[in-house]
Short mmCIF file of C-alpha atoms in Angstrom, two decimals:
data_model
loop_
_atom_site.label_atom_id
_atom_site.label_comp_id
_atom_site.label_asym_id
_atom_site.label_seq_id
_atom_site.Cartn_x
_atom_site.Cartn_y
_atom_site.Cartn_z
CA UNK A 1 -28.20 68.84 -24.78
CA UNK A 2 -24.57 69.09 -26.24
CA UNK A 3 -22.86 67.82 -23.18
CA UNK A 4 -24.72 64.57 -23.14
CA UNK A 5 -24.12 63.94 -27.06
CA UNK A 6 -20.38 64.31 -26.51
CA UNK A 7 -20.27 62.08 -23.71
CA UNK A 8 -21.88 59.34 -25.89
CA UNK A 9 -19.95 59.95 -29.25
CA UNK A 10 -16.63 60.76 -27.90
CA UNK A 11 -14.31 57.77 -27.84
CA UNK A 12 -12.77 56.84 -24.55
CA UNK A 13 -8.94 57.42 -24.84
CA UNK A 14 -7.97 54.29 -22.72
CA UNK A 15 -10.83 51.92 -23.89
CA UNK A 16 -8.82 50.88 -27.05
CA UNK A 17 -5.37 51.35 -25.82
CA UNK A 18 -5.69 48.75 -22.99
CA UNK A 19 -4.87 45.19 -24.31
CA UNK A 20 -7.30 42.56 -23.36
CA UNK A 21 -5.91 39.96 -21.02
CA UNK A 22 -6.68 36.44 -22.01
CA UNK A 23 -6.90 34.11 -18.87
CA UNK A 24 -6.29 30.45 -19.66
CA UNK A 25 -9.01 28.25 -18.44
CA UNK A 26 -7.73 25.13 -16.81
CA UNK A 27 -9.57 21.89 -16.61
CA UNK A 28 -8.92 18.31 -16.25
CA UNK A 29 -8.30 18.09 -20.00
CA UNK A 30 -6.08 21.13 -20.07
CA UNK A 31 -4.33 21.00 -16.67
CA UNK A 32 -1.97 23.70 -15.49
CA UNK A 33 1.74 23.02 -16.27
CA UNK A 34 4.54 24.10 -14.09
CA UNK A 35 8.19 23.57 -14.91
CA UNK A 36 9.16 23.25 -11.23
CA UNK A 37 6.62 20.86 -10.35
CA UNK A 38 7.57 18.69 -13.57
CA UNK A 39 11.10 18.73 -12.56
CA UNK A 40 10.24 17.69 -8.88
CA UNK A 41 8.09 15.15 -10.10
CA UNK A 42 10.93 13.70 -12.45
CA UNK A 43 13.29 13.63 -9.48
CA UNK A 44 10.94 11.72 -7.42
CA UNK A 45 10.26 9.22 -10.24
CA UNK A 46 13.96 8.81 -10.82
CA UNK A 47 14.53 8.36 -7.08
CA UNK A 48 11.85 5.72 -7.00
CA UNK A 49 12.82 3.78 -10.26
CA UNK A 50 16.63 3.62 -9.80
CA UNK A 51 16.59 1.07 -6.96
CA UNK A 52 14.13 -0.94 -8.99
CA UNK A 53 16.35 -0.93 -12.02
CA UNK A 54 19.40 -1.79 -10.06
CA UNK A 55 17.54 -4.80 -8.60
CA UNK A 56 16.35 -5.87 -12.10
CA UNK A 57 19.75 -5.52 -13.71
CA UNK A 58 21.61 -7.20 -10.67
CA UNK A 59 19.39 -10.12 -10.84
CA UNK A 60 20.61 -11.02 -14.31
CA UNK A 61 24.28 -11.44 -12.97
CA UNK A 62 26.13 -14.32 -11.46
CA UNK A 63 27.73 -14.22 -8.11
CA UNK A 64 31.16 -13.37 -9.69
CA UNK A 65 29.94 -10.79 -12.04
CA UNK A 66 27.72 -9.11 -9.31
CA UNK A 67 30.63 -7.88 -7.15
CA UNK A 68 33.11 -6.96 -10.12
CA UNK A 69 30.75 -4.95 -12.40
CA UNK A 70 28.93 -1.59 -12.49
CA UNK A 71 25.71 -1.91 -10.45
CA UNK A 72 23.48 -0.05 -12.85
CA UNK A 73 24.55 -1.91 -16.01
CA UNK A 74 24.56 -5.49 -17.35
CA UNK A 75 27.76 -7.50 -17.36
CA UNK A 76 28.84 -11.04 -18.35
CA UNK A 77 26.26 -13.63 -19.52
CA UNK A 78 22.57 -13.28 -18.85
CA UNK A 79 21.85 -15.42 -15.81
CA UNK A 80 18.37 -14.42 -14.65
CA UNK A 81 16.84 -17.73 -15.35
CA UNK A 82 19.55 -19.64 -13.77
CA UNK A 83 19.39 -17.36 -10.60
CA UNK A 84 15.55 -18.10 -10.51
CA UNK A 85 15.99 -21.68 -10.84
CA UNK A 86 18.65 -21.89 -8.11
CA UNK A 87 16.68 -19.47 -5.79
CA UNK A 88 13.89 -22.11 -5.76
CA UNK A 89 16.20 -25.15 -5.44
CA UNK A 90 18.87 -23.68 -2.88
CA UNK A 91 18.93 -25.13 0.59
CA UNK A 92 16.35 -27.76 -0.24
CA UNK A 93 13.96 -25.35 -1.93
CA UNK A 94 13.17 -23.38 1.24
CA UNK A 95 12.43 -20.32 -0.73
CA UNK A 96 9.20 -21.92 -1.87
CA UNK A 97 8.27 -22.64 1.83
CA UNK A 98 8.99 -19.01 2.71
CA UNK A 99 6.74 -17.94 -0.17
CA UNK A 100 3.90 -20.12 1.04
CA UNK A 101 4.41 -18.89 4.67
CA UNK A 102 4.10 -15.26 3.40
CA UNK A 103 0.96 -16.10 1.39
CA UNK A 104 -0.60 -17.62 4.58
CA UNK A 105 0.24 -14.67 6.64
CA UNK A 106 -1.17 -12.31 4.05
CA UNK A 107 -4.26 -14.27 3.52
CA UNK A 108 -5.21 -14.73 7.20
CA UNK A 109 -3.52 -11.55 8.66
CA UNK A 110 -4.23 -8.88 5.95
CA UNK A 111 -7.56 -10.58 4.87
CA UNK A 112 -8.70 -10.73 8.57
CA UNK A 113 -7.49 -7.22 9.12
CA UNK A 114 -9.64 -5.87 6.04
CA UNK A 115 -12.74 -7.80 7.13
CA UNK A 116 -12.44 -6.23 10.80
CA UNK A 117 -11.65 -2.71 9.38
CA UNK A 118 -14.79 -2.98 7.00
CA UNK A 119 -17.07 -4.00 9.88
CA UNK A 120 -15.71 -1.66 12.33
CA UNK A 121 -15.61 1.32 10.00
CA UNK A 122 -19.14 0.74 8.82
CA UNK A 123 -20.55 0.33 12.35
CA UNK A 124 -18.82 3.60 13.54
CA UNK A 125 -19.84 5.62 10.47
CA UNK A 126 -23.57 4.49 10.28
CA UNK A 127 -24.57 3.77 13.86
CA UNK A 128 -24.76 5.92 16.91
CA UNK A 129 -23.91 4.56 20.31
CA UNK A 130 -22.53 5.68 23.59
CA UNK A 131 -18.84 5.99 23.76
CA UNK A 132 -18.40 6.67 19.98
CA UNK A 133 -16.20 9.68 20.65
CA UNK A 134 -13.85 7.60 22.96
CA UNK A 135 -13.63 4.88 20.32
CA UNK A 136 -12.65 7.77 17.78
CA UNK A 137 -9.94 9.11 20.06
CA UNK A 138 -8.56 5.58 20.72
CA UNK A 139 -8.31 4.76 17.00
CA UNK A 140 -6.54 8.16 16.16
CA UNK A 141 -4.18 7.49 19.07
CA UNK A 142 -3.53 3.89 17.85
CA UNK A 143 -2.61 5.35 14.26
CA UNK A 144 0.00 7.55 15.88
CA UNK A 145 1.77 4.59 17.86
CA UNK A 146 4.45 2.94 15.81
CA UNK A 147 4.27 -0.82 15.54
CA UNK A 148 7.85 -1.31 16.74
CA UNK A 149 6.99 0.22 20.12
CA UNK A 150 4.35 -2.57 20.65
CA UNK A 151 6.58 -5.34 19.50
CA UNK A 152 8.20 -6.07 22.98
CA UNK A 153 4.90 -6.06 24.96
CA UNK A 154 3.25 -8.14 22.15
CA UNK A 155 6.15 -10.67 22.49
CA UNK A 156 5.82 -11.01 26.17
CA UNK A 157 1.98 -11.51 25.89
CA UNK A 158 2.29 -14.16 23.17
CA UNK A 159 5.27 -15.86 25.10
CA UNK A 160 2.95 -16.10 28.30
CA UNK A 161 0.39 -17.76 26.07
CA UNK A 162 2.85 -20.15 24.45
CA UNK A 163 2.29 -18.94 20.91
CA UNK A 164 5.75 -17.70 20.08
CA UNK A 165 7.54 -19.69 17.21
CA UNK A 166 4.06 -20.50 15.76
CA UNK A 167 2.23 -18.76 12.73
CA UNK A 168 -0.32 -17.35 15.17
CA UNK A 169 2.33 -15.04 16.64
CA UNK A 170 2.45 -13.25 13.15
CA UNK A 171 -1.21 -13.65 12.18
CA UNK A 172 -2.97 -12.44 15.20
CA UNK A 173 -1.06 -9.07 15.57
CA UNK A 174 -1.53 -8.48 11.94
CA UNK A 175 -5.32 -8.48 12.33
CA UNK A 176 -5.20 -5.16 13.97
CA UNK A 177 -5.11 -2.29 11.56
CA UNK A 178 -6.03 1.14 13.23
CA UNK A 179 -5.32 3.00 9.84
CA UNK A 180 -7.48 0.64 7.83
CA UNK A 181 -10.27 1.05 10.37
CA UNK A 182 -9.89 4.88 10.20
CA UNK A 183 -9.92 4.85 6.42
CA UNK A 184 -13.06 2.67 6.31
CA UNK A 185 -14.71 4.85 8.72
CA UNK A 186 -14.21 7.89 6.62
CA UNK A 187 -15.02 6.14 3.27
CA UNK A 188 -18.17 4.59 4.75
CA UNK A 189 -19.52 7.96 5.95
CA UNK A 190 -19.02 9.48 2.50
CA UNK A 191 -19.84 6.64 0.21
CA UNK A 192 -22.96 5.26 1.79
CA UNK A 193 -25.93 7.60 2.06
CA UNK A 194 -27.80 7.27 5.32
CA UNK A 195 -31.08 8.00 3.39
CA UNK A 196 -30.51 4.97 1.20
CA UNK A 197 -30.09 2.81 4.40
CA UNK A 198 -33.31 4.29 5.78
CA UNK A 199 -35.21 3.62 2.68
CA UNK A 200 -34.09 -0.09 2.86
CA UNK A 201 -35.33 -0.39 6.39
CA UNK A 202 -38.56 1.19 5.70
CA UNK A 203 -38.89 -1.54 2.84
CA UNK A 204 -38.31 -4.27 5.51
CA UNK A 205 -34.69 -5.14 4.89
CA UNK A 206 -32.70 -6.26 7.82
CA UNK A 207 -29.36 -4.94 8.78
CA UNK A 208 -27.45 -7.83 7.40
CA UNK A 209 -29.26 -7.73 4.15
CA UNK A 210 -28.85 -3.91 4.01
CA UNK A 211 -25.02 -4.24 4.57
CA UNK A 212 -24.31 -7.10 2.12
CA UNK A 213 -26.84 -6.08 -0.73
CA UNK A 214 -26.59 -2.31 -0.58
CA UNK A 215 -23.59 -1.08 1.56
CA UNK A 216 -20.92 -3.56 0.59
CA UNK A 217 -20.92 -2.85 -3.18
CA UNK A 218 -20.56 0.84 -2.51
CA UNK A 219 -17.69 0.10 -0.22
CA UNK A 220 -15.77 -1.80 -2.80
CA UNK A 221 -13.10 0.94 -3.62
CA UNK A 222 -12.46 1.62 0.17
CA UNK A 223 -12.24 -2.14 0.68
CA UNK A 224 -9.52 -2.52 -2.15
CA UNK A 225 -7.67 0.38 -0.65
CA UNK A 226 -7.48 -1.09 2.87
CA UNK A 227 -6.75 -4.47 1.52
CA UNK A 228 -3.79 -3.19 -0.47
CA UNK A 229 -2.34 -1.31 2.55
CA UNK A 230 -2.78 -4.31 4.90
CA UNK A 231 -1.29 -6.69 2.21
CA UNK A 232 1.84 -4.52 1.84
CA UNK A 233 2.31 -3.99 5.56
CA UNK A 234 2.02 -7.82 6.15
CA UNK A 235 4.01 -8.76 3.11
CA UNK A 236 6.96 -6.49 4.10
CA UNK A 237 6.73 -7.19 7.84
CA UNK A 238 10.15 -7.92 9.14
CA UNK A 239 10.59 -6.97 12.82
CA UNK A 240 7.45 -8.93 14.12
CA UNK A 241 8.49 -12.33 12.64
CA UNK A 242 12.11 -11.63 13.74
CA UNK A 243 11.30 -11.56 17.41
CA UNK A 244 8.42 -14.17 17.19
CA UNK A 245 9.76 -16.94 14.91
CA UNK A 246 12.89 -19.01 15.43
CA UNK A 247 12.21 -21.91 13.13
CA UNK A 248 13.43 -21.34 9.64
CA UNK A 249 10.56 -23.33 8.35
CA UNK A 250 8.05 -20.62 9.52
CA UNK A 251 10.02 -17.64 8.10
CA UNK A 252 8.32 -15.18 5.73
CA UNK A 253 10.32 -14.16 2.64
CA UNK A 254 11.67 -11.01 4.35
CA UNK A 255 13.27 -12.87 7.21
CA UNK A 256 14.35 -15.67 5.01
CA UNK A 257 16.16 -13.50 2.49
CA UNK A 258 17.72 -11.67 5.35
CA UNK A 259 19.18 -14.97 6.79
CA UNK A 260 20.55 -15.73 3.35
CA UNK A 261 22.23 -12.30 3.19
CA UNK A 262 23.74 -12.81 6.74
CA UNK A 263 25.19 -16.21 6.22
CA UNK A 264 28.11 -14.65 4.10
CA UNK A 265 29.24 -13.05 7.30
CA UNK A 266 29.36 -16.21 9.34
CA UNK A 267 32.35 -18.43 9.46
CA UNK A 268 32.37 -20.79 6.51
CA UNK A 269 29.08 -19.31 5.19
CA UNK A 270 28.65 -19.29 1.57
CA UNK A 271 27.75 -15.88 -0.06
CA UNK A 272 24.64 -16.11 -2.19
CA UNK A 273 24.05 -12.45 -2.97
CA UNK A 274 22.77 -13.23 -6.45
CA UNK A 275 20.17 -15.41 -4.87
CA UNK A 276 19.19 -12.70 -2.29
CA UNK A 277 18.78 -10.10 -4.99
CA UNK A 278 16.71 -12.52 -7.29
CA UNK A 279 14.65 -13.45 -4.40
CA UNK A 280 13.99 -9.71 -3.50
CA UNK A 281 12.91 -9.22 -7.15
CA UNK A 282 10.50 -12.10 -7.03
CA UNK A 283 9.14 -10.82 -3.70
CA UNK A 284 8.36 -7.26 -5.07
CA UNK A 285 6.79 -8.41 -8.34
CA UNK A 286 3.46 -9.56 -6.74
CA UNK A 287 3.16 -6.19 -5.04
CA UNK A 288 3.91 -4.13 -8.22
CA UNK A 289 1.35 -6.21 -10.10
CA UNK A 290 -1.35 -5.76 -7.47
CA UNK A 291 -0.98 -1.91 -7.44
CA UNK A 292 -1.03 -1.77 -11.30
CA UNK A 293 -3.93 -3.89 -11.70
CA UNK A 294 -6.14 -2.25 -8.83
CA UNK A 295 -4.99 1.34 -9.15
CA UNK A 296 -8.30 2.46 -10.39
CA UNK A 297 -9.85 1.26 -7.17
CA UNK A 298 -7.47 2.47 -4.51
CA UNK A 299 -7.05 5.88 -6.24
CA UNK A 300 -10.73 6.51 -5.84
CA UNK A 301 -10.60 5.12 -2.26
CA UNK A 302 -7.94 7.56 -1.32
CA UNK A 303 -9.72 10.51 -2.72
CA UNK A 304 -12.98 9.66 -0.81
CA UNK A 305 -13.87 12.54 1.42
CA UNK A 306 -11.51 15.01 -0.21
CA UNK A 307 -14.33 16.99 -1.76
CA UNK A 308 -17.28 18.41 0.14
CA UNK A 309 -20.47 18.83 -1.79
#
């Protein structure tokens, strides 16, 4: 069969001429690189770090050098330590009182919000009950409502209860975190297997023991994530203390530094912009440290539920 032999031995004209295309395999160790994305990420990093660099450089200047020098470079003598010392001693050392007030609001407000979010999210994720869909709709709706829209009704309610100008007017509203509840709901549904809970119940473990001994360790990344979000929200809260607190002794750091900044515009007021900037730098340092130290936990918490197996 000559035709069949020719078909086997005859070389194909295009088989050797076509170049082989090598496809680069991307992985976690060899990620895909994009010049456009690199440029965009560089601009975002620059946009984020320039204000922080300005704050750090300005905190090293005296009040006189602050207004008469370029904002993004050093000038005159290095006055950072003097500014820190004066910040804690100015006006009778009230900056330390504002710092303690902020820690109080964060410990009770953000800590309580995290506890409530963990309990509520775990219950919604792992227990079935009537009205669960209604609760889900209410939580989603509450996430979409801005907190400033609720400030005036909250003030009127606390005014009728006689709680305005007290720390409870800041702590109690801070206990409610719809986003934290939703995040813990999603995280608990993914991180805690239902089969594991059923096995513990079959072995005779109660609900409290199952929650504290089995579920709580699995929820640790989500708890850290919610705690960071609530701490940042309470630490930076400005509008709620502004309408609730009149006594400067109960001001948080945000409201206290704003009052120092506003006193330059009053008649006979002493401008202390160097102290306002130094106080702002001292205010953001704990948040930066918390994010850097706990980044491994909150990154895994944010990624929960993003991959479906």
